[in-house]
mmCIF file of C-alpha atoms and ligand atoms in Angstrom:
data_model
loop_
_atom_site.group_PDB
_atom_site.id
_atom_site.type_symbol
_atom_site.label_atom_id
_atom_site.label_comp_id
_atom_site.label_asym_id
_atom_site.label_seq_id
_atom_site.Cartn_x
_atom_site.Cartn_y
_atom_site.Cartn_z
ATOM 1 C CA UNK K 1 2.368 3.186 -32.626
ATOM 2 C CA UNK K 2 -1.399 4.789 -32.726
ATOM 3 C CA UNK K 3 -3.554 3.087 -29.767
ATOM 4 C CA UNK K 4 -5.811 1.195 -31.584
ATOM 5 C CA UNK K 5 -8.761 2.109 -28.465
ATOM 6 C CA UNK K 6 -10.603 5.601 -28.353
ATOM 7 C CA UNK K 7 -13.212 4.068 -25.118
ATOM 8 C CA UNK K 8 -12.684 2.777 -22.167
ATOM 9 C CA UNK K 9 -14.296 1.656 -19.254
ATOM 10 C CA UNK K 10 -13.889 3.072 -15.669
ATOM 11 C CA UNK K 11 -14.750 3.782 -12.193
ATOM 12 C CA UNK K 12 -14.992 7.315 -11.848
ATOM 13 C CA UNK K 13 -16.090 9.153 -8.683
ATOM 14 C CA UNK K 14 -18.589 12.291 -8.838
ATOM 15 C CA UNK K 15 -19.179 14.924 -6.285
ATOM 16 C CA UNK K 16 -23.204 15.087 -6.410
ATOM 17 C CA UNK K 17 -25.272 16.506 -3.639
ATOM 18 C CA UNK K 18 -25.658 13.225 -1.851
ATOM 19 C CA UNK K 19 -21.928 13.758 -1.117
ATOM 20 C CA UNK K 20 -19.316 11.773 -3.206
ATOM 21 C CA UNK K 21 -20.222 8.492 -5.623
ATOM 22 C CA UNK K 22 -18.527 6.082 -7.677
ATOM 23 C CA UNK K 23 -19.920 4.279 -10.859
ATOM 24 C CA UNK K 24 -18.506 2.647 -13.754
ATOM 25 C CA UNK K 25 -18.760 5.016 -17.225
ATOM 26 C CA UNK K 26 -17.473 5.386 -20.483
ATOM 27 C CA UNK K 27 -14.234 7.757 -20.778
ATOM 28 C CA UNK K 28 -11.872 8.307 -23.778
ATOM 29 C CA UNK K 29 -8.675 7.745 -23.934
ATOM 30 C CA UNK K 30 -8.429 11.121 -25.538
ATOM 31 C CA UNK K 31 -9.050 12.788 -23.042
ATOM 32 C CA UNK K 32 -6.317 11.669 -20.647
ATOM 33 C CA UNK K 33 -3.703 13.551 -19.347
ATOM 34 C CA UNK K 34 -0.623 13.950 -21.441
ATOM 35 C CA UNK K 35 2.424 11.273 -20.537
ATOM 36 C CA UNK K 36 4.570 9.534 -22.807
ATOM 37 C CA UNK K 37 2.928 5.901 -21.587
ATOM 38 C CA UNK K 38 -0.569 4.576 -22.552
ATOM 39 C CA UNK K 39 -1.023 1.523 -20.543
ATOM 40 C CA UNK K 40 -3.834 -1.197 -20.975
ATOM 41 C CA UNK K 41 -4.451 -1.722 -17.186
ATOM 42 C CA UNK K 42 -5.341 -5.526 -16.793
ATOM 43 C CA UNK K 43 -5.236 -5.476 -12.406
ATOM 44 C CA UNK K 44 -5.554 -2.988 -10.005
ATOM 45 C CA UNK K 45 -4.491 -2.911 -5.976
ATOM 46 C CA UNK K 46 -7.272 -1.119 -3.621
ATOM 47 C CA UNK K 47 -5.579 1.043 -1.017
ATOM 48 C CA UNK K 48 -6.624 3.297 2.242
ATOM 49 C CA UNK K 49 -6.004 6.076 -0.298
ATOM 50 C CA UNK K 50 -8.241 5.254 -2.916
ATOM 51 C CA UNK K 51 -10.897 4.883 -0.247
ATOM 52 C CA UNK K 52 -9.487 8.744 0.787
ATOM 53 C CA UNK K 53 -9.843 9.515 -2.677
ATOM 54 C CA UNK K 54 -13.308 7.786 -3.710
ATOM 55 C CA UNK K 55 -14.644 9.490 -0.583
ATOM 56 C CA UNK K 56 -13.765 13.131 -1.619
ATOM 57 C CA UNK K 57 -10.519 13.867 0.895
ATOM 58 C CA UNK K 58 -9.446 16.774 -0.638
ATOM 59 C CA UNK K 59 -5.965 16.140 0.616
ATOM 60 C CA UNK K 60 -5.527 13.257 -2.104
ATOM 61 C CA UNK K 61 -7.668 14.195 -4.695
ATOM 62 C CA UNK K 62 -8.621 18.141 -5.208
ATOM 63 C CA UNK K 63 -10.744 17.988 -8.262
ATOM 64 C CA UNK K 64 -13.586 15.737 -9.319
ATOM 65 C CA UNK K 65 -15.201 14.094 -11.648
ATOM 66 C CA UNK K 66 -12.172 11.531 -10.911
ATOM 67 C CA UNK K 67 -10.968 7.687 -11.174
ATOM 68 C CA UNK K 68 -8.810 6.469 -8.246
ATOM 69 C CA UNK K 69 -6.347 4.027 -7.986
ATOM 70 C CA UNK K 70 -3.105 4.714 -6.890
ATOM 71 C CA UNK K 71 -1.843 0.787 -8.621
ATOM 72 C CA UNK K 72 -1.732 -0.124 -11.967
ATOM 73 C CA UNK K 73 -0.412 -3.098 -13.825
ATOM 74 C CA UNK K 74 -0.840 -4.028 -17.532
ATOM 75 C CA UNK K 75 0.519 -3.760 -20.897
ATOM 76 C CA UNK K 76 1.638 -0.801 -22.772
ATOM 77 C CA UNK K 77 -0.115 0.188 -25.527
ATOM 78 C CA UNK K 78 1.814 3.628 -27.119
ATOM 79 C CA UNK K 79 5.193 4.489 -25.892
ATOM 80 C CA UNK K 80 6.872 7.767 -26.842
ATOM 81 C CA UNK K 81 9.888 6.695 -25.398
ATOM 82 C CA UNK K 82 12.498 3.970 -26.493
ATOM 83 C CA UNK K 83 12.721 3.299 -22.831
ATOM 84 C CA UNK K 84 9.360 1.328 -23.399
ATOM 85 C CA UNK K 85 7.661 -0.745 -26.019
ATOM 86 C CA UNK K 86 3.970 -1.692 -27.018
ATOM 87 C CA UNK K 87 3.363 -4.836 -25.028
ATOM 88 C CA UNK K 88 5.599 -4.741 -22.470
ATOM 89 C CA UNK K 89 4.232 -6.013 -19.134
ATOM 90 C CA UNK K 90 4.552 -2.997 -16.436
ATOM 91 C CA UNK K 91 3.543 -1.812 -13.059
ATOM 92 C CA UNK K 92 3.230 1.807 -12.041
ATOM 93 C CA UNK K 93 2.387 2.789 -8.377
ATOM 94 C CA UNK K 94 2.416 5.891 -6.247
ATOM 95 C CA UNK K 95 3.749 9.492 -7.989
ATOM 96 C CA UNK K 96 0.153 11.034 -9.099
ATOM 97 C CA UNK K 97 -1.652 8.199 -9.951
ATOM 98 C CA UNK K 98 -5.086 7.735 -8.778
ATOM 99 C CA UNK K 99 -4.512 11.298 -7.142
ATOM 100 C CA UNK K 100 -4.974 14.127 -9.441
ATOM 101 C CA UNK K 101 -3.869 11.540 -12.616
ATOM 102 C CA UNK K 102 -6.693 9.343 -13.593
ATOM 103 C CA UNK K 103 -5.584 5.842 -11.849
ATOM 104 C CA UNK K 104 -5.907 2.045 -12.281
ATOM 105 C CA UNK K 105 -9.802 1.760 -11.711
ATOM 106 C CA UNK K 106 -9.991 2.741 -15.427
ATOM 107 C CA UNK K 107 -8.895 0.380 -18.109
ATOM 108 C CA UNK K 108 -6.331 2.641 -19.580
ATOM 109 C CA UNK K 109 -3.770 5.018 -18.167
ATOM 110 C CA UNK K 110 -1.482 7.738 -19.697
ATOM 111 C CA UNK K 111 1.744 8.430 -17.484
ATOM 112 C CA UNK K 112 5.334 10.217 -17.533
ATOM 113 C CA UNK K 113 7.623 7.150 -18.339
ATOM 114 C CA UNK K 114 9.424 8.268 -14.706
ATOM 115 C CA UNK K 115 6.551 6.717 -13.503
ATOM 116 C CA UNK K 116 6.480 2.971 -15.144
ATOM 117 C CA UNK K 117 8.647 -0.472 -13.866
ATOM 118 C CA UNK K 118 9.178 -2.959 -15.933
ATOM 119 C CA UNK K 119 6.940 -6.348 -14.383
ATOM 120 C CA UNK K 120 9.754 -8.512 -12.839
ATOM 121 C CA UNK K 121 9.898 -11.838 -14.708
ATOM 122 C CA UNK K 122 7.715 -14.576 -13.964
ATOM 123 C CA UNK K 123 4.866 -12.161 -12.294
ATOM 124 C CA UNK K 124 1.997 -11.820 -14.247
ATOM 125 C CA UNK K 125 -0.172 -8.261 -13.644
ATOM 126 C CA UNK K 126 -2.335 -10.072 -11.426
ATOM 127 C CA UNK K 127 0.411 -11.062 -8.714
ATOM 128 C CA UNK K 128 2.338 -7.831 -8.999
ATOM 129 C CA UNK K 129 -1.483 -6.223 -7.885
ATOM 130 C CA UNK K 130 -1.563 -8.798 -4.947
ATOM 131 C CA UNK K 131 1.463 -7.167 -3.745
ATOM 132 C CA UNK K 132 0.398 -3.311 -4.994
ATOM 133 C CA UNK K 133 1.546 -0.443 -2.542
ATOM 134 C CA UNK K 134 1.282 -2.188 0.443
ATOM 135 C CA UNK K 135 3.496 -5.066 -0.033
ATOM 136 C CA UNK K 136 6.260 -1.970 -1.620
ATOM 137 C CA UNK K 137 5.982 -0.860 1.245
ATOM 138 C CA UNK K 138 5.960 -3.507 3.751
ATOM 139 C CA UNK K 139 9.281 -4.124 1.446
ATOM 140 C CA UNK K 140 10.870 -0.749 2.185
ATOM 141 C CA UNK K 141 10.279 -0.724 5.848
ATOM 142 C CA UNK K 142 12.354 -4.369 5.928
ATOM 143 C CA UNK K 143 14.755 -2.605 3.856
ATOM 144 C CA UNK K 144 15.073 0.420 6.384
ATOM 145 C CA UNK K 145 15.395 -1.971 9.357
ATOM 146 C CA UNK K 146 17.765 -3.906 7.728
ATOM 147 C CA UNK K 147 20.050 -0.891 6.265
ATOM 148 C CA UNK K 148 20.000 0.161 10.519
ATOM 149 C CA UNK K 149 21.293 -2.925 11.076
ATOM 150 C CA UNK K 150 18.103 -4.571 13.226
ATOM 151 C CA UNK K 151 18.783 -8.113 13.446
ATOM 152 C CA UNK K 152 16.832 -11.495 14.755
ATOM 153 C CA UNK K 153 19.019 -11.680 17.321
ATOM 154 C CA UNK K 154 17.925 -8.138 18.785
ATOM 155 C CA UNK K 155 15.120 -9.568 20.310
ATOM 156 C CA UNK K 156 11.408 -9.618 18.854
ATOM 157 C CA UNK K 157 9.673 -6.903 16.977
ATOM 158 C CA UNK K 158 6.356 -5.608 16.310
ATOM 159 C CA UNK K 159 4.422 -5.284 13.495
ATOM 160 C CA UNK K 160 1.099 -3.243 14.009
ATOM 161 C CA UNK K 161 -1.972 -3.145 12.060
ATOM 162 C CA UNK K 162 -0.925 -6.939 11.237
ATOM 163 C CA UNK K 163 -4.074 -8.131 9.762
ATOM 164 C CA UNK K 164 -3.762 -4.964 6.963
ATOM 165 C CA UNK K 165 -2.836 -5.184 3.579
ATOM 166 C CA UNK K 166 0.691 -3.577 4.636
ATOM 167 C CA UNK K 167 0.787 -5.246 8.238
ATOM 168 C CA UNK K 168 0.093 -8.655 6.573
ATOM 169 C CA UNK K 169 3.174 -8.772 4.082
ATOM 170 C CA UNK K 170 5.163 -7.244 6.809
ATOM 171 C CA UNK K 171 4.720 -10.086 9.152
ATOM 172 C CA UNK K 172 5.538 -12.647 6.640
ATOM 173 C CA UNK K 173 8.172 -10.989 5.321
ATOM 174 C CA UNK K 174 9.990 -10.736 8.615
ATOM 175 C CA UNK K 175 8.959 -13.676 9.626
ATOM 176 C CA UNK K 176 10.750 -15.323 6.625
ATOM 177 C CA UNK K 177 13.899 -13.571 7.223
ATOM 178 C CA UNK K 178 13.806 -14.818 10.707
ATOM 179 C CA UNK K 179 12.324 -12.414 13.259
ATOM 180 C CA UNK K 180 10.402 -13.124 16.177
ATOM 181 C CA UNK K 181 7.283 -11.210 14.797
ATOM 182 C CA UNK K 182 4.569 -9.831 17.554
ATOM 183 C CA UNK K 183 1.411 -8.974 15.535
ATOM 184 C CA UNK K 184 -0.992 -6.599 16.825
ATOM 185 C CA UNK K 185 -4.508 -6.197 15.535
ATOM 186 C CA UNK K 186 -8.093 -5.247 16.251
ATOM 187 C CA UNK K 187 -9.181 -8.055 15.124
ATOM 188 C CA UNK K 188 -9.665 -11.722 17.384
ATOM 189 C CA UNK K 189 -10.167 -13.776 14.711
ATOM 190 C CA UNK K 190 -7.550 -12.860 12.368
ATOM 191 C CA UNK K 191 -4.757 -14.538 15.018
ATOM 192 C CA UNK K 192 -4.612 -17.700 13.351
ATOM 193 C CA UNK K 193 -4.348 -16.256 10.108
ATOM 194 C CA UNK K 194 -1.592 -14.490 11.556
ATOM 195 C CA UNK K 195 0.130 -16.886 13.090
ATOM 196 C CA UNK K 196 0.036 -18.800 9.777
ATOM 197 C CA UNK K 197 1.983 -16.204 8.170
ATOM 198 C CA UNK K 198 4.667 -16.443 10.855
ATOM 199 C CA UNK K 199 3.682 -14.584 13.755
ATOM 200 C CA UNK K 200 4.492 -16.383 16.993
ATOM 201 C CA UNK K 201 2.741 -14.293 19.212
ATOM 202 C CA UNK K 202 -0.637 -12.103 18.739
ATOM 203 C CA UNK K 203 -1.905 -9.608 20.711
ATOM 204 C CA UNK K 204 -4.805 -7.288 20.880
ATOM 205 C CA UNK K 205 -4.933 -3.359 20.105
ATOM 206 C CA UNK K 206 -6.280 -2.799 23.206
ATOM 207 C CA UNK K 207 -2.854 -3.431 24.515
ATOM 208 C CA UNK K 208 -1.049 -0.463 22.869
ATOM 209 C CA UNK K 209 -3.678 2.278 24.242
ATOM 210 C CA UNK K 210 -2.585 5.913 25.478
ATOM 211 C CA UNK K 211 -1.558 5.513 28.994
ATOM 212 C CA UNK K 212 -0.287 7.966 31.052
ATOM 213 C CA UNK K 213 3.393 6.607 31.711
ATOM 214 C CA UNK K 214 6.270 8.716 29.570
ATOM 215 C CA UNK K 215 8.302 5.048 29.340
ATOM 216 C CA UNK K 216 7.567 1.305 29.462
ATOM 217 C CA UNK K 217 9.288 -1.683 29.564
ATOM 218 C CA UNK K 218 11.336 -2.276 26.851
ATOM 219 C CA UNK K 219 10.127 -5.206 24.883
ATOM 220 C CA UNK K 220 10.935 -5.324 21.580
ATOM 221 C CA UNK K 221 13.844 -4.750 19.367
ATOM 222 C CA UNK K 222 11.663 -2.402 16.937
ATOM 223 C CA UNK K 223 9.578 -3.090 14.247
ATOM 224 C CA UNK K 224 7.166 -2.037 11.571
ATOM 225 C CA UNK K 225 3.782 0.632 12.368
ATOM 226 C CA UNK K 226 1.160 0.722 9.653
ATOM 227 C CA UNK K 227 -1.395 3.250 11.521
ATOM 228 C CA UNK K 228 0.311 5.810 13.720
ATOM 229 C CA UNK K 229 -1.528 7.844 16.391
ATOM 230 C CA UNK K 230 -1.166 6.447 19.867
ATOM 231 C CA UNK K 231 -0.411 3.450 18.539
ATOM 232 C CA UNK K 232 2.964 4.032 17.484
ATOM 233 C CA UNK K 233 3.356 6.446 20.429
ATOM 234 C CA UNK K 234 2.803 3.381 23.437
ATOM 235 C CA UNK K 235 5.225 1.100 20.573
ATOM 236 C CA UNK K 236 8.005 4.182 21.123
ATOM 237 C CA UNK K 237 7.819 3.482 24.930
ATOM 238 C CA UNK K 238 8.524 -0.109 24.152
ATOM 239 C CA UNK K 239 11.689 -0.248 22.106
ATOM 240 C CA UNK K 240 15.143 -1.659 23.570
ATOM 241 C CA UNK K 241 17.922 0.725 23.805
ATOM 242 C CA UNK K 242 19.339 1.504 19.883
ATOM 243 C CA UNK K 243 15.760 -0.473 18.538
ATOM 244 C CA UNK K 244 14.470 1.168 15.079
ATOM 245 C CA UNK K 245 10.688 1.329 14.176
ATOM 246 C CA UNK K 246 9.731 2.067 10.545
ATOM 247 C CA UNK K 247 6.237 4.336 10.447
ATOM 248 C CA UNK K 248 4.558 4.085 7.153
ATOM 249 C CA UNK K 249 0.791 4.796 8.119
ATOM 250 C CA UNK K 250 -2.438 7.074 9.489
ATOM 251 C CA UNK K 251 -5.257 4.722 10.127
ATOM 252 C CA UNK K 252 -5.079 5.571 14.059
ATOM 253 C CA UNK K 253 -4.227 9.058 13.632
ATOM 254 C CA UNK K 254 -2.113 11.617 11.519
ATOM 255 C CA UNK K 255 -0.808 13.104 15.466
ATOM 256 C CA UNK K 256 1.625 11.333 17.560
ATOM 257 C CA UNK K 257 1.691 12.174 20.997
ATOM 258 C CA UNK K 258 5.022 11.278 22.219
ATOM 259 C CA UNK K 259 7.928 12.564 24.390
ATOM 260 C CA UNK K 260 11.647 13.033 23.022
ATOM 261 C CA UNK K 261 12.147 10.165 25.971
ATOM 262 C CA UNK K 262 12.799 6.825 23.571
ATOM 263 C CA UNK K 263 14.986 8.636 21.410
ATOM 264 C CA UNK K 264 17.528 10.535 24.140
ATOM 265 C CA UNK K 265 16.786 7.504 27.009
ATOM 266 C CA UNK K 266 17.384 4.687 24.765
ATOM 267 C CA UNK K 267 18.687 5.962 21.311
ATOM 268 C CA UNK K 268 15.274 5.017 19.808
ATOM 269 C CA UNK K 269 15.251 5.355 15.843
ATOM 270 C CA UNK K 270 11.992 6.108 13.968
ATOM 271 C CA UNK K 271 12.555 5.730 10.432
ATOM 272 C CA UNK K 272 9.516 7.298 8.383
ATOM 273 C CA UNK K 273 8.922 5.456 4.800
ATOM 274 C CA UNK K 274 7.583 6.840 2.099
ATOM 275 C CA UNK K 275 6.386 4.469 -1.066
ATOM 276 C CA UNK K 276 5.354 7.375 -3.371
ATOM 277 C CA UNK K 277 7.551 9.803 -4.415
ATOM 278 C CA UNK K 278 10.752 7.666 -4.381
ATOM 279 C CA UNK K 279 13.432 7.010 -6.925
ATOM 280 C CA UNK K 280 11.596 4.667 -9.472
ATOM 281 C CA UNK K 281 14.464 2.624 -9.246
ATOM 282 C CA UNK K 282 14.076 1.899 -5.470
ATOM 283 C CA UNK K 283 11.050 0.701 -6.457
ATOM 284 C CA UNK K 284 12.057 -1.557 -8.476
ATOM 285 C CA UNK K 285 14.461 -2.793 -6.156
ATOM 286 C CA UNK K 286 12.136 -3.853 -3.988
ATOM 287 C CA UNK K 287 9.635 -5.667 -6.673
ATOM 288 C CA UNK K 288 12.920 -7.749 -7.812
ATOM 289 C CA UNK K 289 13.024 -8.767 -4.057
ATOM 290 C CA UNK K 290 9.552 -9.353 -3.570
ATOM 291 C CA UNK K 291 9.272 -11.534 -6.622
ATOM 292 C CA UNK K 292 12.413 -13.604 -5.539
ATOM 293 C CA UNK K 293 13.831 -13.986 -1.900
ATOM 294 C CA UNK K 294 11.483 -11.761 -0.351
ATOM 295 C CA UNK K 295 8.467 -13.278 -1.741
ATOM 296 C CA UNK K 296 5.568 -13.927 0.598
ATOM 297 C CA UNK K 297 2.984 -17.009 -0.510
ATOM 298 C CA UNK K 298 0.804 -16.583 2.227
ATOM 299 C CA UNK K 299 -0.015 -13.175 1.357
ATOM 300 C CA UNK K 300 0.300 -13.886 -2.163
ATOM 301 C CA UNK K 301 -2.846 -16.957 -1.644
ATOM 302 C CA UNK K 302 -4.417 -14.583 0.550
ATOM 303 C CA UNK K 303 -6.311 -11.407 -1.685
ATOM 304 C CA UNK K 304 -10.157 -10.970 -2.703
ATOM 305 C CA UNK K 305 -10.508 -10.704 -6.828
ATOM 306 C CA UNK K 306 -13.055 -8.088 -7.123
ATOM 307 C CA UNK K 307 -14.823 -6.237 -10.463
ATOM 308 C CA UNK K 308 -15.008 -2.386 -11.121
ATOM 309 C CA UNK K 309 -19.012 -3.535 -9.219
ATOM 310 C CA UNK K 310 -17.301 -4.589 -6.183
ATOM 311 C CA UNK K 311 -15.298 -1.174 -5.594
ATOM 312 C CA UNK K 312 -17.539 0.738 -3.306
ATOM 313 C CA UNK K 313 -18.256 -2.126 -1.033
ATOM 314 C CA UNK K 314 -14.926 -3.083 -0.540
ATOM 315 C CA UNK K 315 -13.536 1.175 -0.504
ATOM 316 C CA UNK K 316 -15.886 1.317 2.295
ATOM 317 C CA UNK K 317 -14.459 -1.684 4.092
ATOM 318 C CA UNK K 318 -10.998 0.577 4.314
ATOM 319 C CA UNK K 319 -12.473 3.335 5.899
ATOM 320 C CA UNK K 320 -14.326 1.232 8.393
ATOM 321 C CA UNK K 321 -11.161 -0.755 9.326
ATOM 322 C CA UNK K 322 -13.077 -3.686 8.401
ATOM 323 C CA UNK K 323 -10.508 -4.848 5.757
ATOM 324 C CA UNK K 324 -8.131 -6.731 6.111
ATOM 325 C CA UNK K 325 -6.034 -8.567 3.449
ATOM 326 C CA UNK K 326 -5.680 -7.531 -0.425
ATOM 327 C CA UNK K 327 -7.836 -6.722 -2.772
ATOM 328 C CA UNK K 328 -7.296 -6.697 -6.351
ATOM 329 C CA UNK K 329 -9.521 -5.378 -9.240
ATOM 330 C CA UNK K 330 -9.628 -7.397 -11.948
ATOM 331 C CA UNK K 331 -11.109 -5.810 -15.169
ATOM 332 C CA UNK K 332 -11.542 -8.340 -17.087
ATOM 333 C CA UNK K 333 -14.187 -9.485 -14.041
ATOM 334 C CA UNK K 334 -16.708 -6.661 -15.326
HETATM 335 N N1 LIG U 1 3.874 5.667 3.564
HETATM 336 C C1 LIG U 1 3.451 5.078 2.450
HETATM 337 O O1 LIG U 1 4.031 5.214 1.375
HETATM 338 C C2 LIG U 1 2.243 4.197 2.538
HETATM 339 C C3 LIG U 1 2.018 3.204 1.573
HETATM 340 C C4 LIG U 1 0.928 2.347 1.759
HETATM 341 C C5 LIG U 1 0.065 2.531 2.817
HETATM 342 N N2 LIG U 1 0.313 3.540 3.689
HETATM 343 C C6 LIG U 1 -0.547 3.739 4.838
HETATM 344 O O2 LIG U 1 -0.366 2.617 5.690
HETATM 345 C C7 LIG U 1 -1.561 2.383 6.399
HETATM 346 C C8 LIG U 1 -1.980 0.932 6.255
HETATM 347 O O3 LIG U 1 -2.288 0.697 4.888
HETATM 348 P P1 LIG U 1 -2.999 -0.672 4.475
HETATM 349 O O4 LIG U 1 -3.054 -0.682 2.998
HETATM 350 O O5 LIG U 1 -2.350 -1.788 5.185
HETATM 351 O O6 LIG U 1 -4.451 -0.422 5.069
HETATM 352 P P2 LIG U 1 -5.508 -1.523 5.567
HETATM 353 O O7 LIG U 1 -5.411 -2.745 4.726
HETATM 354 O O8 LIG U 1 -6.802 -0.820 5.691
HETATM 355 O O9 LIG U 1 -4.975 -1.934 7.012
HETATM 356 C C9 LIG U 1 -4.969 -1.038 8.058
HETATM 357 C C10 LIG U 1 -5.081 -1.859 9.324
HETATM 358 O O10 LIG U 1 -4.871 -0.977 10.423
HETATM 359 C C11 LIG U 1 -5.657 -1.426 11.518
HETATM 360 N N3 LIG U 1 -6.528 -0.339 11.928
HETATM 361 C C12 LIG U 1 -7.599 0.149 11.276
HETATM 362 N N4 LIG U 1 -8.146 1.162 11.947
HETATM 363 C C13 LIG U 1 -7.403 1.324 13.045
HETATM 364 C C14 LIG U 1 -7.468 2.213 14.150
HETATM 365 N N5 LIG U 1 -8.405 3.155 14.248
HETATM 366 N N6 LIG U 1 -6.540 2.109 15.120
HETATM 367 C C15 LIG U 1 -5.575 1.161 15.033
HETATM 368 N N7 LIG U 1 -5.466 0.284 14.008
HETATM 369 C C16 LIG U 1 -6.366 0.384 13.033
HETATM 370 C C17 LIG U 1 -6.443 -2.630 11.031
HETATM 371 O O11 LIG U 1 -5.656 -3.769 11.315
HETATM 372 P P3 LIG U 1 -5.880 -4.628 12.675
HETATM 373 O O12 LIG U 1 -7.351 -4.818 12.799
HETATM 374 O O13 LIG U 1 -5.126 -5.883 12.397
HETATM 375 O O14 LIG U 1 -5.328 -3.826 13.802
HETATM 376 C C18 LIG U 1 -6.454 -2.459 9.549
HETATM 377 O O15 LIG U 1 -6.618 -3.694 8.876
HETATM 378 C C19 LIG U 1 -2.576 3.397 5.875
HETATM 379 O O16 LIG U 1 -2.607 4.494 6.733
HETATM 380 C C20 LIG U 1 -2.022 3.786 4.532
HETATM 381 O O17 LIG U 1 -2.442 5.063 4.138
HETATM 382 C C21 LIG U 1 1.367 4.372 3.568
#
């Protein structure tokens, strides 16, 4: 089939002398990269890394002019592959997109067919977005607790950065399957919100700054860190004897000051996840869970609808630590 589109819309980012800056222009379809998968994109997920990318880290995205967004979910359009089919409903997250592969804040994509998940059933584009990256992710890190074998009856566990897009779906989510969740955040007025997502206790950043001793009391069972630093460094000194933490994140720092002292003194296991460059077919393990047993309604009521005019705003907001919550780019909104 011959895509029936030669424009699009999108929100590309230029490096100008006034440093880096997004606005919406005209791009054709022509010209994007090759890939056996042209996808109308109908809802994108904002992430930390867009923000990276939208704000010229060279780490995530080396060349520019460029459009971020690192989620995508829509229709196909063209398919080279029998694998796929014009107007099948699909996500794609994480590989190249939004990197150095034009991403979701355009209206079309072009990607290997590696890259592309069939939309679980009864999820429209929209609701797959709500979850984007960070509720995959909150999904793995359950997953890698649970494949160690970290159970509610361990004791309670603690879930940092709660009030982020990640932290948020990992609180309900192990809050559904039964764990005493301890949510720790920067920010006061997000404990109630917390709370109504399952946490039963909430307690302030503050509490988990770099202090001198190697060990501490060992309070929970383990848990999930979405920002790193020393952070996840005074959460190490915290974890019972055989406790697992899965590290996802970088908000609080990319260095992590810590001693080998949890992990020969009390068999401490940090379990790093990774959401990008996995199997495509973990992936879509996870969205099957997430759109059945694992699903999360509190997160999934909770997201701001934005247009391709809202993106700088809210991109900021990431870099700030001022978000909190989802947000999802709807183009049909500008
Ligand atoms: N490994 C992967 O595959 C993967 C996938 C997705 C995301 N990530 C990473 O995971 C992290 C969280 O992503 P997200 O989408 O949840 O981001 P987010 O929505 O911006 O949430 C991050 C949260 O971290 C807390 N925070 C912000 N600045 C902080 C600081 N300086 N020190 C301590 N806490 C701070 C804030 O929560 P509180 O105010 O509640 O503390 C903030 O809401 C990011 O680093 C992102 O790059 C990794």
């Amino acid at each position: 089939m011959t895509a029936q589109v030669s424009d699009y819309r999108a929100w590309r980012v230029h490096q100008t002398d006034d440093g880096f800056v997004g606005a919406e222009e005209v791009c054709h379809v022509a010209d994007l990269p090759p890939g056996e998968v042209l996808i109308r994109v109908n809802h994108a997920s904002l992430n930390y890394k867009d923000a990276l990318s939208a704000s010229g880290n060279k780490g995530v995205t080396r060349q520019y002019p460029h459009t971020p967004g690192i989620d995508a979910a829509g229709l196909v359009v063209e398919s080279a592959t029998p694998e796929f089919a014009a107007g099948d409903a699909v996500i794609v997250t994480g590989y190249d997109l939004g990197m150095n592969t034009p991403g979701g804040f355009g209206e079309y994509i072009r990607v290997p067919a590696g890259w592309v998940v069939p939309l679980p059933a009864d999820w429209s584009s929209r609701l797959a977005m709500v979850y984007g990256t960070a509720g995959l992710t909150a999904g793995l890190c359950v997953d890698k607790l649970l494949q160690v074998g970290l159970k509610p009856a361990d004791g309670p566990v603690l879930v940092t950065g709660a009030s982020g897009a990640v932290g948020s779906i990992a609180t309900e989510l192990l809050a559904k399957l039964g764990y005493e969740v301890v949510a720790v955040t920067g920010k006061a007025d997000k404990a109630d919100w917390l709370k109504s997502l399952g946490a039963t206790a909430v307690i302030g950043r503050e509490s988990l700054v770099a202090q001198p001793k190697p060990m501490l009391k060992a309070a929970y069972a383990g848990g999930i860190d979405t920002v790193g630093g020393d952070v996840l460094a005074e959460f190490l000194k915290q974890v019972q004897p055989g406790g697992s933490v899965a590290c996802c994140g970088l908000v609080a720092g990319v260095q992590l000051n810590t001693t080998v002292l949890p992990f020969i003194l009390r068999g401490v296991n940090l379990l790093g996840v990774d959401s990008v460059e996995i199997e495509r077919d973990d992936k879509a393990a996870i969205w099957q869970l997430l759109s059945g047993d694992w699903a999360c309604p509190g997160a999934e009521d909770s997201f701001v609808e934005i247009g391709r005019d809202g993106l700088a705003t809210a991109l900021k907001a990431f870099l700030s630590g001022s978000s909190s919550g989802k947000v999802v780019l709807d183009h049909a909104r500008s």
